[in-house]
Amino acid sequence: MEWRLLTALAVLIIGNGYWALRYYQATRQGNRSEQQRVAEMESLQDHWLQFSTVAIILIMLLAPLARQAMLSGG
């Protein structure tokens, strides 16, 4: 069971890195107008927040199960 928790944590870390990279790339694009860039950055922030929220909820749901599995030795 603890592998599920570790997998969820890995997905959270990798996913946050992905969204951070996308956000960084959006801030550095010079070929778009300021309004387009701001709109894209706001959209990325929304998706990033949604991803992080779901990942944290999954970790919170899996943590007690992983703890119970570790305590029982299974």
Coordinates of N, CA and C in Angstrom, one line a residue:
M1 N 0.8 -1.2 0.0 CA 0.0 0.0 0.0 C 0.9 1.3 0.0
E2 N 2.0 1.2 0.7 CA 2.8 2.4 0.7 C 3.3 2.9 -0.7
W3 N 3.4 1.9 -1.6 CA 3.8 2.3 -2.9 C 2.8 3.2 -3.6
R4 N 1.5 3.1 -3.2 CA 0.5 4.0 -3.7 C 0.7 5.4 -3.2
L5 N 1.1 5.5 -2.0 CA 1.3 6.9 -1.4 C 2.6 7.5 -2.1
L6 N 3.6 6.7 -2.2 CA 4.8 7.2 -2.9 C 4.5 7.5 -4.3
T7 N 3.7 6.8 -5.0 CA 3.3 7.1 -6.4 C 2.6 8.4 -6.4
A8 N 1.6 8.6 -5.5 CA 0.9 9.8 -5.5 C 1.8 11.0 -5.2
L9 N 2.8 10.9 -4.3 CA 3.7 11.9 -4.0 C 4.6 12.2 -5.3
A10 N 5.0 11.2 -5.9 CA 5.8 11.4 -7.2 C 5.0 12.1 -8.2
V11 N 3.7 11.7 -8.4 CA 2.9 12.4 -9.4 C 2.7 13.9 -9.0
L12 N 2.6 14.2 -7.7 CA 2.4 15.6 -7.2 C 3.7 16.4 -7.6
I13 N 4.8 15.8 -7.3 CA 6.1 16.5 -7.6 C 6.3 16.7 -9.0
I14 N 6.2 15.6 -9.8 CA 6.4 15.7 -11.3 C 5.4 16.6 -11.9
G15 N 4.1 16.5 -11.5 CA 3.1 17.4 -12.0 C 3.3 18.9 -11.7
N16 N 3.7 19.2 -10.5 CA 4.0 20.6 -10.2 C 5.2 21.1 -11.0
G17 N 6.2 20.2 -11.2 CA 7.3 20.6 -12.1 C 6.8 20.9 -13.5
Y18 N 5.9 20.1 -14.0 CA 5.4 20.3 -15.3 C 4.6 21.7 -15.4
W19 N 3.8 21.9 -14.4 CA 3.0 23.2 -14.5 C 3.9 24.4 -14.3
A20 N 4.9 24.2 -13.4 CA 5.9 25.3 -13.2 C 6.6 25.6 -14.5
L21 N 7.0 24.6 -15.2 CA 7.7 24.8 -16.5 C 6.8 25.5 -17.5
R22 N 5.5 25.0 -17.6 CA 4.6 25.6 -18.6 C 4.4 27.1 -18.2
Y23 N 4.3 27.4 -16.9 CA 4.0 28.8 -16.5 C 5.3 29.6 -16.8
Y24 N 6.4 29.1 -16.6 CA 7.7 29.8 -16.9 C 7.8 30.1 -18.4
Q25 N 7.4 29.1 -19.2 CA 7.5 29.3 -20.6 C 6.5 30.4 -21.1
A26 N 5.3 30.4 -20.4 CA 4.3 31.4 -20.8 C 4.8 32.8 -20.4
T27 N 5.5 32.9 -19.3 CA 6.0 34.3 -18.9 C 7.1 34.8 -19.9
R28 N 7.8 33.8 -20.5 CA 8.9 34.2 -21.4 C 8.6 34.3 -22.9
Q29 N 7.3 34.1 -23.2 CA 7.0 34.2 -24.6 C 6.9 35.7 -25.0
G30 N 7.7 36.1 -26.0 CA 7.7 37.4 -26.4 C 6.8 37.7 -27.7
N31 N 6.4 36.6 -28.3 CA 5.7 36.8 -29.6 C 4.1 37.0 -29.4
R32 N 3.7 37.1 -28.2 CA 2.3 37.3 -27.9 C 2.0 38.7 -27.3
S33 N 0.8 39.2 -27.4 CA 0.5 40.4 -26.8 C 0.4 40.2 -25.3
E34 N 0.4 41.3 -24.6 CA 0.4 41.2 -23.1 C -0.9 40.6 -22.6
Q35 N -2.0 40.9 -23.3 CA -3.3 40.4 -22.9 C -3.4 38.9 -23.1
Q36 N -2.9 38.4 -24.2 CA -2.9 37.0 -24.5 C -2.0 36.2 -23.5
R37 N -0.9 36.8 -23.2 CA 0.0 36.2 -22.3 C -0.6 36.1 -20.9
V38 N -1.2 37.2 -20.4 CA -1.8 37.2 -19.1 C -3.0 36.2 -19.1
A39 N -3.8 36.1 -20.1 CA -4.9 35.1 -20.2 C -4.3 33.7 -20.1
E40 N -3.3 33.4 -20.8 CA -2.7 32.1 -20.8 C -2.1 31.8 -19.4
M41 N -1.5 32.7 -18.8 CA -0.9 32.5 -17.5 C -2.0 32.3 -16.4
E42 N -3.1 33.0 -16.5 CA -4.3 32.8 -15.6 C -4.9 31.4 -15.8
S43 N -5.0 31.0 -17.1 CA -5.5 29.6 -17.4 C -4.6 28.6 -16.8
L44 N -3.3 28.8 -17.0 CA -2.3 27.8 -16.4 C -2.4 27.8 -14.9
Q45 N -2.6 28.9 -14.3 CA -2.7 29.0 -12.8 C -3.9 28.2 -12.4
D46 N -5.0 28.3 -13.1 CA -6.2 27.6 -12.7 C -6.0 26.1 -12.8
H47 N -5.4 25.6 -14.0 CA -5.2 24.2 -14.1 C -4.2 23.7 -13.1
W48 N -3.2 24.5 -12.8 CA -2.2 24.1 -11.8 C -2.8 23.9 -10.4
L49 N -3.7 24.8 -10.1 CA -4.4 24.7 -8.8 C -5.3 23.5 -8.7
Q50 N -6.0 23.3 -9.8 CA -6.9 22.1 -9.9 C -6.1 20.8 -9.7
F51 N -4.9 20.7 -10.4 CA -4.1 19.5 -10.4 C -3.6 19.3 -8.9
S52 N -3.1 20.4 -8.3 CA -2.5 20.3 -7.0 C -3.6 19.9 -6.0
T53 N -4.8 20.4 -6.1 CA -5.8 20.1 -5.2 C -6.2 18.7 -5.3
V54 N -6.4 18.1 -6.5 CA -6.7 16.7 -6.6 C -5.6 15.8 -6.1
A55 N -4.4 16.2 -6.4 CA -3.2 15.4 -5.9 C -3.2 15.4 -4.4
I56 N -3.4 16.5 -3.8 CA -3.4 16.6 -2.3 C -4.5 15.8 -1.7
I57 N -5.7 15.9 -2.3 CA -6.8 15.1 -1.8 C -6.5 13.6 -1.9
L58 N -6.0 13.1 -3.0 CA -5.6 11.7 -3.2 C -4.6 11.3 -2.1
I59 N -3.6 12.1 -1.9 CA -2.6 11.8 -0.9 C -3.3 11.7 0.5
M60 N -4.2 12.6 0.8 CA -4.8 12.6 2.1 C -5.7 11.3 2.2
L61 N -6.3 10.9 1.2 CA -7.1 9.7 1.2 C -6.3 8.4 1.3
L62 N -5.1 8.4 0.7 CA -4.3 7.2 0.7 C -3.4 7.1 1.9
A63 N -3.1 8.2 2.5 CA -2.2 8.2 3.7 C -2.6 7.3 4.8
P64 N -3.9 7.4 5.3 CA -4.3 6.5 6.3 C -4.3 5.0 5.9
L65 N -4.6 4.7 4.7 CA -4.5 3.3 4.2 C -3.1 2.8 4.2
A66 N -2.2 3.7 3.7 CA -0.8 3.3 3.7 C -0.3 3.1 5.1
R67 N -0.6 3.9 6.0 CA -0.2 3.8 7.4 C -0.7 2.5 8.0
Q68 N -2.0 2.2 7.8 CA -2.6 1.0 8.3 C -1.9 -0.2 7.7
A69 N -1.6 -0.2 6.5 CA -0.9 -1.3 5.8 C 0.5 -1.5 6.4
M70 N 1.2 -0.4 6.7 CA 2.5 -0.5 7.2 C 2.5 -1.0 8.6
L71 N 1.5 -0.6 9.4 CA 1.4 -1.1 10.8 C 1.1 -2.6 10.9
S72 N 0.3 -3.0 9.9 CA -0.1 -4.4 10.0 C 0.9 -5.3 9.3
G73 N 1.9 -4.7 8.7 CA 3.0 -5.5 8.1 C 2.7 -6.0 6.7
G74 N 1.7 -5.5 6.1 CA 1.3 -6.0 4.8 C 1.5 -5.0 3.8

